[in-house]
Amino acid sequence: MPSLEDNKIKWGTTHAWTHHGDEWSEAWGGAAMQWHSMILPRIHRFLPTKRIIEIAPGHGRWTQFLCKYTDELIIVDLSENCIDVCKKRFSDLNNIYYHVSDGKSLSMVPDNAIDFIFSFDSLVHADDDVMEHYICEISKKISQDGVAFIHHSNLGEYGFQLRLSKIPKLRAALRLIGVLEKSFHWRSPSMTGRKMIDFSAACGLRCISQELVNWGTKSMLIDCFSTIVREDSKWIRNIKIMRNNLFMRDAERTKLLSSLYCD
């Protein structure tokens, strides 16, 4: 189970960051293809907007795109090294503000002032207690019609498979026949989509959509994209949930197109 300290060490010290994180976009043919084909279509109706927070930007894989959609982009990361890299990478831009955090607080930003809160391919490593803290913080910082789009783990939904994976001899056999995935991609085993709905409700927020997806997996929907708003928001509605087993197939098709439309 990745703790806050585990995440701080891995992303701030031990991970090589060979391509500034773009290596994780290879399944889509690169970061630009992933942004324009997969991320932007899911958030485009909330952009552009005045003030955005990006939680856990790493080396700025999505920062490079988000900064074009706002007057003020605030990036917050647990790793001081990641923030230092972003300062250098985006030194020619004057609309980005940088903060090192404790990994669960947004105390550095004003209340009721953030129009869009974004985190993608980072908080999948955060446990449920960390996510609960973040949702509480988001409820304070988000403006009335602001929106949070948070990518987080749903691995906790598969408790039975996780228990089986802890039995070495059984694990190998089940992976061989395809019952168990070869990797859970360092996702938090304690976080689920259901918990995100409950955390939001407890803080006066509401999940209006969740997309559960297979991420580098065949059948297990180990990730979730949650869209969250305030109860008094113009975006308020009953939640819509999709279980998207075709997510990685779409990534494969996008990668094929990248050979035509990207360098």
mmCIF file of C-alpha atoms in Angstrom:
data_model
loop_
_atom_site.group_PDB
_atom_site.id
_atom_site.type_symbol
_atom_site.label_atom_id
_atom_site.label_comp_id
_atom_site.label_asym_id
_atom_site.label_seq_id
_atom_site.Cartn_x
_atom_site.Cartn_y
_atom_site.Cartn_z
ATOM 1 C CA MET A 1 0.000 0.000 0.000
ATOM 2 C CA PRO A 2 1.748 3.222 -1.125
ATOM 3 C CA SER A 3 1.977 5.660 1.806
ATOM 4 C CA LEU A 4 2.544 9.404 1.534
ATOM 5 C CA GLU A 5 6.218 8.821 2.343
ATOM 6 C CA ASP A 6 6.426 6.053 -0.299
ATOM 7 C CA ASN A 7 5.036 8.453 -2.897
ATOM 8 C CA LYS A 8 7.346 11.265 -1.811
ATOM 9 C CA ILE A 9 10.420 9.042 -2.148
ATOM 10 C CA LYS A 10 9.391 7.389 -5.416
ATOM 11 C CA TRP A 11 8.402 10.510 -7.366
ATOM 12 C CA GLY A 12 10.876 12.868 -5.712
ATOM 13 C CA THR A 13 13.962 10.657 -5.583
ATOM 14 C CA THR A 14 13.980 7.163 -7.081
ATOM 15 C CA HIS A 15 11.916 7.466 -10.278
ATOM 16 C CA ALA A 16 14.099 8.349 -13.271
ATOM 17 C CA TRP A 17 11.560 10.605 -15.078
ATOM 18 C CA THR A 18 13.292 9.709 -18.349
ATOM 19 C CA HIS A 19 10.799 11.697 -20.465
ATOM 20 C CA HIS A 20 9.257 14.020 -17.850
ATOM 21 C CA GLY A 21 6.449 11.469 -17.350
ATOM 22 C CA ASP A 22 5.563 11.320 -21.036
ATOM 23 C CA GLU A 23 6.685 7.683 -20.940
ATOM 24 C CA TRP A 24 3.331 6.854 -19.318
ATOM 25 C CA SER A 25 1.552 8.183 -22.407
ATOM 26 C CA GLU A 26 3.182 5.719 -24.809
ATOM 27 C CA ALA A 27 0.014 3.594 -24.907
ATOM 28 C CA TRP A 28 -1.696 6.565 -26.625
ATOM 29 C CA GLY A 29 1.219 7.506 -28.869
ATOM 30 C CA GLY A 30 2.443 10.338 -26.633
ATOM 31 C CA ALA A 31 1.214 12.967 -24.186
ATOM 32 C CA ALA A 32 -0.300 15.236 -26.852
ATOM 33 C CA MET A 33 -2.374 12.412 -28.333
ATOM 34 C CA GLN A 34 -3.510 11.320 -24.878
ATOM 35 C CA TRP A 35 -4.487 14.855 -23.898
ATOM 36 C CA HIS A 36 -6.423 15.678 -27.067
ATOM 37 C CA SER A 37 -8.037 12.280 -27.624
ATOM 38 C CA MET A 38 -8.737 11.126 -24.078
ATOM 39 C CA ILE A 39 -8.494 13.844 -21.426
ATOM 40 C CA LEU A 40 -9.743 17.019 -23.130
ATOM 41 C CA PRO A 41 -12.978 15.433 -24.442
ATOM 42 C CA ARG A 42 -13.871 14.575 -20.825
ATOM 43 C CA ILE A 43 -13.284 18.072 -19.423
ATOM 44 C CA HIS A 44 -13.707 20.476 -22.371
ATOM 45 C CA ARG A 45 -17.073 21.890 -21.259
ATOM 46 C CA PHE A 46 -15.470 23.217 -18.053
ATOM 47 C CA LEU A 47 -12.673 25.050 -19.888
ATOM 48 C CA PRO A 48 -11.368 27.696 -20.296
ATOM 49 C CA THR A 49 -11.781 29.166 -16.834
ATOM 50 C CA LYS A 50 -10.212 31.786 -14.590
ATOM 51 C CA ARG A 51 -8.360 29.740 -11.953
ATOM 52 C CA ILE A 52 -7.250 26.083 -11.978
ATOM 53 C CA ILE A 53 -5.456 23.885 -9.450
ATOM 54 C CA GLU A 54 -3.530 20.866 -10.640
ATOM 55 C CA ILE A 55 -2.772 18.378 -7.865
ATOM 56 C CA ALA A 56 0.434 16.319 -8.246
ATOM 57 C CA PRO A 57 1.639 17.576 -11.657
ATOM 58 C CA GLY A 58 4.910 15.618 -11.561
ATOM 59 C CA HIS A 59 7.141 17.119 -14.257
ATOM 60 C CA GLY A 60 4.279 18.945 -15.948
ATOM 61 C CA ARG A 61 2.930 16.365 -18.387
ATOM 62 C CA TRP A 62 -0.564 17.933 -18.196
ATOM 63 C CA THR A 63 0.546 21.350 -16.939
ATOM 64 C CA GLN A 64 1.832 22.117 -20.438
ATOM 65 C CA PHE A 65 -1.746 21.874 -21.741
ATOM 66 C CA LEU A 66 -3.748 23.178 -18.758
ATOM 67 C CA CYS A 67 -1.842 26.473 -18.685
ATOM 68 C CA LYS A 68 -3.408 27.407 -22.040
ATOM 69 C CA TYR A 69 -6.945 27.257 -20.613
ATOM 70 C CA THR A 70 -6.704 29.601 -17.641
ATOM 71 C CA ASP A 71 -5.560 32.975 -16.361
ATOM 72 C CA GLU A 72 -4.043 31.380 -13.261
ATOM 73 C CA LEU A 73 -2.782 27.815 -12.867
ATOM 74 C CA ILE A 74 -1.754 26.725 -9.363
ATOM 75 C CA ILE A 75 0.236 23.498 -9.248
ATOM 76 C CA VAL A 76 0.662 21.629 -5.972
ATOM 77 C CA ASP A 77 2.946 18.630 -5.454
ATOM 78 C CA LEU A 78 4.279 16.571 -2.556
ATOM 79 C CA SER A 79 7.715 16.464 -4.192
ATOM 80 C CA GLU A 80 9.896 19.568 -3.990
ATOM 81 C CA ASN A 81 11.974 18.156 -6.838
ATOM 82 C CA CYS A 82 8.924 17.964 -9.118
ATOM 83 C CA ILE A 83 8.009 21.564 -8.357
ATOM 84 C CA ASP A 84 11.589 22.678 -9.049
ATOM 85 C CA VAL A 85 11.539 20.893 -12.421
ATOM 86 C CA CYS A 86 8.232 22.551 -13.332
ATOM 87 C CA LYS A 87 9.588 25.989 -12.376
ATOM 88 C CA LYS A 88 12.438 25.496 -14.831
ATOM 89 C CA ARG A 89 10.304 23.906 -17.538
ATOM 90 C CA PHE A 90 7.715 26.701 -17.500
ATOM 91 C CA SER A 91 9.973 29.605 -16.566
ATOM 92 C CA ASP A 92 8.809 31.596 -19.583
ATOM 93 C CA LEU A 93 5.165 31.560 -18.412
ATOM 94 C CA ASN A 94 3.766 34.073 -15.905
ATOM 95 C CA ASN A 95 0.393 32.456 -15.168
ATOM 96 C CA ILE A 96 1.668 29.420 -13.197
ATOM 97 C CA TYR A 97 2.094 29.451 -9.408
ATOM 98 C CA TYR A 98 4.026 26.711 -7.596
ATOM 99 C CA HIS A 99 3.551 25.098 -4.174
ATOM 100 C CA VAL A 100 5.049 22.159 -2.299
ATOM 101 C CA SER A 101 2.368 20.495 -0.158
ATOM 102 C CA ASP A 102 2.119 17.917 2.608
ATOM 103 C CA GLY A 103 0.365 15.524 0.215
ATOM 104 C CA LYS A 104 -3.207 16.083 1.390
ATOM 105 C CA SER A 105 -3.748 19.806 2.001
ATOM 106 C CA LEU A 106 -4.619 22.770 -0.238
ATOM 107 C CA SER A 107 -4.210 25.381 2.489
ATOM 108 C CA MET A 108 -2.012 27.530 0.239
ATOM 109 C CA VAL A 109 -4.953 28.590 -1.965
ATOM 110 C CA PRO A 110 -7.953 30.817 -1.102
ATOM 111 C CA ASP A 111 -11.367 29.401 -0.209
ATOM 112 C CA ASN A 112 -14.284 29.406 -2.683
ATOM 113 C CA ALA A 113 -11.996 30.617 -5.466
ATOM 114 C CA ILE A 114 -11.015 27.671 -7.670
ATOM 115 C CA ASP A 115 -13.003 27.077 -10.855
ATOM 116 C CA PHE A 116 -11.436 23.796 -11.917
ATOM 117 C CA ILE A 117 -9.504 21.230 -9.874
ATOM 118 C CA PHE A 118 -7.619 18.623 -11.862
ATOM 119 C CA SER A 119 -5.506 15.592 -11.088
ATOM 120 C CA PHE A 120 -4.681 12.887 -13.585
ATOM 121 C CA ASP A 121 -2.490 9.765 -13.373
ATOM 122 C CA SER A 122 -1.152 10.765 -9.939
ATOM 123 C CA LEU A 123 -3.704 10.275 -7.150
ATOM 124 C CA VAL A 124 -4.226 6.684 -8.323
ATOM 125 C CA HIS A 125 -1.393 5.980 -5.863
ATOM 126 C CA ALA A 126 -3.153 7.712 -2.940
ATOM 127 C CA ASP A 127 -4.925 5.682 -0.242
ATOM 128 C CA ASP A 128 -8.489 6.312 0.847
ATOM 129 C CA ASP A 129 -7.528 8.394 3.905
ATOM 130 C CA VAL A 130 -5.480 10.752 1.719
ATOM 131 C CA MET A 131 -8.316 11.033 -0.799
ATOM 132 C CA GLU A 132 -10.770 11.794 1.999
ATOM 133 C CA HIS A 133 -8.516 14.671 3.150
ATOM 134 C CA TYR A 134 -8.277 16.021 -0.400
ATOM 135 C CA ILE A 135 -12.041 15.947 -0.929
ATOM 136 C CA CYS A 136 -12.535 17.849 2.315
ATOM 137 C CA GLU A 137 -10.010 20.432 1.100
ATOM 138 C CA ILE A 138 -11.637 20.622 -2.336
ATOM 139 C CA SER A 139 -14.996 21.375 -0.717
ATOM 140 C CA LYS A 140 -13.448 24.496 0.842
ATOM 141 C CA LYS A 141 -11.558 25.721 -2.210
ATOM 142 C CA ILE A 142 -13.986 25.117 -5.062
ATOM 143 C CA SER A 143 -16.132 28.018 -6.300
ATOM 144 C CA GLN A 144 -19.918 27.711 -6.520
ATOM 145 C CA ASP A 145 -19.886 26.497 -10.112
ATOM 146 C CA GLY A 146 -16.407 25.034 -9.961
ATOM 147 C CA VAL A 147 -15.682 21.439 -10.966
ATOM 148 C CA ALA A 148 -13.157 18.853 -9.796
ATOM 149 C CA PHE A 149 -12.003 16.138 -12.182
ATOM 150 C CA ILE A 150 -10.061 13.549 -10.195
ATOM 151 C CA HIS A 151 -8.426 10.358 -11.471
ATOM 152 C CA HIS A 152 -8.114 7.882 -8.602
ATOM 153 C CA SER A 153 -7.836 4.202 -7.819
ATOM 154 C CA ASN A 154 -10.743 1.767 -7.910
ATOM 155 C CA LEU A 155 -8.576 -1.259 -7.106
ATOM 156 C CA GLY A 156 -10.266 -1.680 -3.725
ATOM 157 C CA GLU A 157 -13.364 -2.931 -5.549
ATOM 158 C CA TYR A 158 -11.456 -6.158 -6.226
ATOM 159 C CA GLY A 159 -10.820 -7.317 -2.680
ATOM 160 C CA PHE A 160 -11.180 -11.010 -3.512
ATOM 161 C CA GLN A 161 -8.610 -10.848 -6.327
ATOM 162 C CA LEU A 162 -6.256 -8.880 -4.096
ATOM 163 C CA ARG A 163 -6.440 -11.543 -1.414
ATOM 164 C CA LEU A 164 -5.700 -14.246 -3.999
ATOM 165 C CA SER A 165 -2.722 -12.270 -5.280
ATOM 166 C CA LYS A 166 -1.060 -12.594 -1.865
ATOM 167 C CA ILE A 167 -0.796 -16.403 -2.221
ATOM 168 C CA PRO A 168 2.387 -16.901 -4.337
ATOM 169 C CA LYS A 169 1.687 -20.345 -5.822
ATOM 170 C CA LEU A 170 -1.966 -19.562 -6.503
ATOM 171 C CA ARG A 171 -1.095 -16.115 -7.890
ATOM 172 C CA ALA A 172 1.157 -17.540 -10.601
ATOM 173 C CA ALA A 173 -1.440 -20.087 -11.710
ATOM 174 C CA LEU A 174 -4.286 -17.553 -11.826
ATOM 175 C CA ARG A 175 -2.182 -15.096 -13.823
ATOM 176 C CA LEU A 176 -1.346 -17.850 -16.271
ATOM 177 C CA ILE A 177 -5.030 -18.550 -16.994
ATOM 178 C CA GLY A 178 -5.958 -14.851 -17.018
ATOM 179 C CA VAL A 179 -8.008 -14.685 -13.803
ATOM 180 C CA LEU A 180 -5.524 -12.289 -12.183
ATOM 181 C CA GLU A 181 -3.856 -9.306 -13.823
ATOM 182 C CA LYS A 182 -0.075 -9.347 -14.176
ATOM 183 C CA SER A 183 0.195 -5.950 -12.495
ATOM 184 C CA PHE A 184 -1.988 -3.618 -10.454
ATOM 185 C CA HIS A 185 0.232 -0.662 -11.505
ATOM 186 C CA TRP A 186 0.895 0.504 -7.928
ATOM 187 C CA ARG A 187 -2.744 1.489 -7.489
ATOM 188 C CA SER A 188 -4.021 1.991 -3.965
ATOM 189 C CA PRO A 189 -5.906 -1.141 -2.812
ATOM 190 C CA SER A 190 -7.963 0.841 -0.302
ATOM 191 C CA MET A 191 -9.621 3.346 -2.657
ATOM 192 C CA THR A 192 -12.813 2.794 -4.699
ATOM 193 C CA GLY A 193 -15.285 4.759 -6.772
ATOM 194 C CA ARG A 194 -17.951 4.144 -4.130
ATOM 195 C CA LYS A 195 -15.768 5.719 -1.450
ATOM 196 C CA MET A 196 -15.283 8.815 -3.605
ATOM 197 C CA ILE A 197 -19.047 9.226 -3.842
ATOM 198 C CA ASP A 198 -19.359 8.912 -0.051
ATOM 199 C CA PHE A 199 -16.422 11.248 0.702
ATOM 200 C CA SER A 200 -17.916 13.882 -1.580
ATOM 201 C CA ALA A 201 -21.379 13.660 -0.025
ATOM 202 C CA ALA A 202 -19.936 13.927 3.493
ATOM 203 C CA CYS A 203 -18.261 17.232 2.525
ATOM 204 C CA GLY A 204 -21.261 18.839 0.830
ATOM 205 C CA LEU A 205 -20.166 17.869 -2.673
ATOM 206 C CA ARG A 206 -21.647 15.515 -5.241
ATOM 207 C CA CYS A 207 -20.158 13.185 -7.816
ATOM 208 C CA ILE A 208 -22.098 13.854 -11.019
ATOM 209 C CA SER A 209 -20.236 11.267 -13.077
ATOM 210 C CA GLN A 210 -17.847 8.361 -12.691
ATOM 211 C CA GLU A 211 -16.093 6.432 -15.416
ATOM 212 C CA LEU A 212 -14.531 3.171 -14.255
ATOM 213 C CA VAL A 213 -11.793 2.035 -16.646
ATOM 214 C CA ASN A 214 -9.279 -0.719 -17.257
ATOM 215 C CA TRP A 215 -5.821 0.877 -17.117
ATOM 216 C CA GLY A 216 -3.131 -1.442 -18.445
ATOM 217 C CA THR A 217 -5.394 -4.293 -17.423
ATOM 218 C CA LYS A 218 -7.597 -6.681 -19.386
ATOM 219 C CA SER A 219 -10.805 -6.850 -17.376
ATOM 220 C CA MET A 220 -10.324 -5.263 -13.950
ATOM 221 C CA LEU A 221 -11.533 -1.646 -13.879
ATOM 222 C CA ILE A 222 -8.804 -0.508 -11.504
ATOM 223 C CA ASP A 223 -9.136 3.256 -12.165
ATOM 224 C CA CYS A 224 -11.920 5.811 -11.870
ATOM 225 C CA PHE A 225 -12.478 9.326 -13.233
ATOM 226 C CA SER A 226 -14.766 11.236 -10.853
ATOM 227 C CA THR A 227 -16.362 14.581 -11.726
ATOM 228 C CA ILE A 228 -17.368 16.446 -8.565
ATOM 229 C CA VAL A 229 -19.304 19.686 -7.935
ATOM 230 C CA ARG A 230 -20.891 21.590 -5.056
ATOM 231 C CA GLU A 231 -24.499 20.910 -4.129
ATOM 232 C CA ASP A 232 -25.428 24.470 -5.147
ATOM 233 C CA SER A 233 -23.629 24.258 -8.507
ATOM 234 C CA LYS A 234 -25.248 24.911 -11.868
ATOM 235 C CA TRP A 235 -23.789 21.545 -12.916
ATOM 236 C CA ILE A 236 -25.660 19.571 -10.250
ATOM 237 C CA ARG A 237 -27.465 16.401 -11.363
ATOM 238 C CA ASN A 238 -27.888 12.806 -10.317
ATOM 239 C CA ILE A 239 -24.766 10.734 -10.818
ATOM 240 C CA LYS A 240 -24.136 8.855 -14.065
ATOM 241 C CA ILE A 241 -21.764 5.892 -13.899
ATOM 242 C CA MET A 242 -20.119 4.070 -16.805
ATOM 243 C CA ARG A 243 -18.082 0.860 -16.597
ATOM 244 C CA ASN A 244 -15.799 1.265 -19.601
ATOM 245 C CA ASN A 245 -14.105 -2.027 -20.512
ATOM 246 C CA LEU A 246 -13.034 -0.600 -23.899
ATOM 247 C CA PHE A 247 -10.766 2.096 -22.491
ATOM 248 C CA MET A 248 -7.461 0.406 -23.362
ATOM 249 C CA ARG A 249 -8.766 -0.622 -26.791
ATOM 250 C CA ASP A 250 -9.394 3.058 -27.507
ATOM 251 C CA ALA A 251 -5.822 3.785 -26.414
ATOM 252 C CA GLU A 252 -4.514 1.252 -28.936
ATOM 253 C CA ARG A 253 -6.494 2.864 -31.748
ATOM 254 C CA THR A 254 -5.236 6.318 -30.766
ATOM 255 C CA LYS A 255 -1.650 5.076 -30.842
ATOM 256 C CA LEU A 256 -2.175 3.803 -34.389
ATOM 257 C CA LEU A 257 -3.413 7.250 -35.429
ATOM 258 C CA SER A 258 -0.433 8.923 -33.771
ATOM 259 C CA SER A 259 1.842 7.531 -36.476
ATOM 260 C CA LEU A 260 -0.106 9.671 -38.974
ATOM 261 C CA TYR A 261 -0.643 12.853 -36.997
ATOM 262 C CA CYS A 262 2.257 13.190 -34.546
ATOM 263 C CA ASP A 263 6.025 13.349 -34.789
#
